[in-house]
mmCIF file of C-alpha atoms in Angstrom:
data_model
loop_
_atom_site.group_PDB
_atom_site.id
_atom_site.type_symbol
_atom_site.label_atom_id
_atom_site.label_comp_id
_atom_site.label_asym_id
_atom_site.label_seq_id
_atom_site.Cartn_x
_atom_site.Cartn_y
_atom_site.Cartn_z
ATOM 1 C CA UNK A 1113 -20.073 33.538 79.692
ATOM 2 C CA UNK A 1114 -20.924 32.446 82.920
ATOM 3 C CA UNK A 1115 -19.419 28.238 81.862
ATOM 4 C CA UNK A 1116 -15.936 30.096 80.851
ATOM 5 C CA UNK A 1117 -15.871 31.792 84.376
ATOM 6 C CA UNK A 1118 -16.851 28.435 85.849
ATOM 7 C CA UNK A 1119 -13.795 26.577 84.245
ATOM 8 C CA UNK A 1120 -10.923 29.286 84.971
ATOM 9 C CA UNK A 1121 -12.729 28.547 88.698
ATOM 10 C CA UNK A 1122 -11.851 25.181 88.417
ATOM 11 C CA UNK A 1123 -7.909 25.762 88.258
ATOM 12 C CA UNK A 1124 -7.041 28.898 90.477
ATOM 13 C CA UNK A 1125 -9.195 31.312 92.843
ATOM 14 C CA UNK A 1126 -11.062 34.673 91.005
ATOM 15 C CA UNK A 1127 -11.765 37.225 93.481
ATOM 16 C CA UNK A 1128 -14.946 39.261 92.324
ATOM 17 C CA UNK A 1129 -12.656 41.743 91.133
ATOM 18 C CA UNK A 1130 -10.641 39.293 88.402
ATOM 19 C CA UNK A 1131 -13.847 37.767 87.191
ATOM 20 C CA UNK A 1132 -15.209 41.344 86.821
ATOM 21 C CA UNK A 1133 -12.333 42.214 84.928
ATOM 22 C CA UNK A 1134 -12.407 39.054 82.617
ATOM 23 C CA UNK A 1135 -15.967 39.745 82.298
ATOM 24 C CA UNK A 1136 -15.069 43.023 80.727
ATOM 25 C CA UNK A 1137 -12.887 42.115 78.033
ATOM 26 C CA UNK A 1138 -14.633 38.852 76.593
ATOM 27 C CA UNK A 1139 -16.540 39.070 73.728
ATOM 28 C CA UNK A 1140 -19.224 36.418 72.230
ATOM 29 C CA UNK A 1141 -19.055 35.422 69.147
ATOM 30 C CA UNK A 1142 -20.974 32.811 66.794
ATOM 31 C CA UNK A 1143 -19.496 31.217 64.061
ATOM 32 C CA UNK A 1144 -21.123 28.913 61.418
ATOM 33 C CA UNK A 1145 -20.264 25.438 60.067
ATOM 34 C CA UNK A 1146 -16.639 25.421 58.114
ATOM 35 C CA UNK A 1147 -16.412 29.055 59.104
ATOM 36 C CA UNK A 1148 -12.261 29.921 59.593
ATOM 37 C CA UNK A 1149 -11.553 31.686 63.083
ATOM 38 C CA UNK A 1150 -7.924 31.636 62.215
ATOM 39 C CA UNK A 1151 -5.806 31.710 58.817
ATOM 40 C CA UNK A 1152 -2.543 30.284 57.917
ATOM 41 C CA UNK A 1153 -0.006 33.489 57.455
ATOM 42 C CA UNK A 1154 -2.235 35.756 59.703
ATOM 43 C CA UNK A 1155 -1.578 36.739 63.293
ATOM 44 C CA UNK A 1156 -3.634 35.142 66.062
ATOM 45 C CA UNK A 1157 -5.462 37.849 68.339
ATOM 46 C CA UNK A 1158 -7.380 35.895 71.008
ATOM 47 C CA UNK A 1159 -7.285 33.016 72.880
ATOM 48 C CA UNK A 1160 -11.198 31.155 72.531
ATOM 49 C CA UNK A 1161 -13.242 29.250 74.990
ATOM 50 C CA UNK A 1162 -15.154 27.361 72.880
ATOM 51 C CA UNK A 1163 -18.775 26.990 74.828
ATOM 52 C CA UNK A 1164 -20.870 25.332 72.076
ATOM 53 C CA UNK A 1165 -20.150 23.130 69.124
ATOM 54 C CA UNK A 1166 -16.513 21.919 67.995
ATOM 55 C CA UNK A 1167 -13.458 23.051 66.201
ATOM 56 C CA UNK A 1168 -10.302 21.680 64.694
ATOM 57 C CA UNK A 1169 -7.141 22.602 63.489
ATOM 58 C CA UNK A 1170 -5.849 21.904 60.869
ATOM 59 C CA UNK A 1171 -2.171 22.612 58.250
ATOM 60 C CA UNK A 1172 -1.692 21.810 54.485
ATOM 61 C CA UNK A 1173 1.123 18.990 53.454
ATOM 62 C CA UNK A 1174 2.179 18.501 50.502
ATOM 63 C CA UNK A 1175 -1.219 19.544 49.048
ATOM 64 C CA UNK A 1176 -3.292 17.585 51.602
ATOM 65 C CA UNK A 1177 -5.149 18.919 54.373
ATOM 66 C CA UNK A 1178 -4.096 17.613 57.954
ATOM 67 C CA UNK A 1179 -6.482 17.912 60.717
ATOM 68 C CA UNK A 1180 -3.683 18.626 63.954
ATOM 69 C CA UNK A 1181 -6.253 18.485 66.818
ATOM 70 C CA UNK A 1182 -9.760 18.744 67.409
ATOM 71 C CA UNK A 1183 -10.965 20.593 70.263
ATOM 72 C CA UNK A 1184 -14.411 19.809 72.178
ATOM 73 C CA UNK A 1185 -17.274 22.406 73.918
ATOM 74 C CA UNK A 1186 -15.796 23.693 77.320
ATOM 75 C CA UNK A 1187 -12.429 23.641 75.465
ATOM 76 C CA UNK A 1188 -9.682 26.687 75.573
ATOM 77 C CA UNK A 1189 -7.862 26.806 72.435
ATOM 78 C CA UNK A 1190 -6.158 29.423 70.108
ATOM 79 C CA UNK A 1191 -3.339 28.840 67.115
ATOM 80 C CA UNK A 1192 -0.910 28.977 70.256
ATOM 81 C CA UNK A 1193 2.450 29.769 68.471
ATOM 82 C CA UNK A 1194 0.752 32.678 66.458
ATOM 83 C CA UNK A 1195 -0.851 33.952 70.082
ATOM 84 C CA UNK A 1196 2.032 33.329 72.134
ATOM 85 C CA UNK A 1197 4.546 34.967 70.062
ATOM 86 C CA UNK A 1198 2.883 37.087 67.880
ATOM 87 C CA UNK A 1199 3.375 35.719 64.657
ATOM 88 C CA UNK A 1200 1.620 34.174 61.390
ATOM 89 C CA UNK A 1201 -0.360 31.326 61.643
ATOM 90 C CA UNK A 1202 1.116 28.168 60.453
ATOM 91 C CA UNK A 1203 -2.663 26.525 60.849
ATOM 92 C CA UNK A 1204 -5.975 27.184 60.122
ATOM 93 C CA UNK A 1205 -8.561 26.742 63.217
ATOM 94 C CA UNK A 1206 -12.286 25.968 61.806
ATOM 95 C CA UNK A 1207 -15.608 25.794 62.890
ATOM 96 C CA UNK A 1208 -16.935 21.976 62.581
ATOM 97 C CA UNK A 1209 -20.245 22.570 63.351
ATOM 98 C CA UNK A 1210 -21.656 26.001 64.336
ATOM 99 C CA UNK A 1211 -20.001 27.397 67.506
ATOM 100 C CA UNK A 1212 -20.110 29.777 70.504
ATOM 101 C CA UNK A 1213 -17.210 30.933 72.028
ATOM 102 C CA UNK A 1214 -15.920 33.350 73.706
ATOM 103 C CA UNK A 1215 -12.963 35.484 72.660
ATOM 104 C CA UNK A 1216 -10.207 37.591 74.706
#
């Protein structure tokens, strides 16, 4: 938890208070190889910092799966049109190798 603290640090100033309070509402979670974290159609709750492994993003076309982006450890990521607006999914966000990250 500590690395995700560490890289918010590296862009603006966290009093104790604000990194007590992000501290509070992160959870850990693990995920396994090709494990989905996100679903095309379904609403996107939290916004990841992924700590260990990678991840990638991906749509279908035309019946073929498109990888979008691919996201490295010490990476924030989330299926940001779903977050931001509170809507379905148009992607699918997947575990490429087996993961830590930390959700809000």
């Amino acid at each position: 938890m500590q690395d995700f603290i560490e890289f918010i640090k590296q862009y603006v100033f966290l009093s104790e208070e604000a990194e007590k309070a992000i501290t509070n509402v992160i959870v850990k979670k693990k995920y396994s190889k090709n494990e989905l974290l996100v679903e095309e159609g379904k609403t996107c709750k939290h916004l990841y910092f992924l700590s260990e492994g990678t991840v990638r993003t991906y749509l279908f076309q035309k019946g073929k799966d498109i990888t979008h982006w691919i996201y490295p450890e010490q990476s924030i990521f989330t299926s940001w049109h779903s977050y931001i607006l509170k809507k379905p999914s148009l992607e699918y966000i997947e575990a490429t190798s087996n993961i830590l990250v930390f959700a809000i």
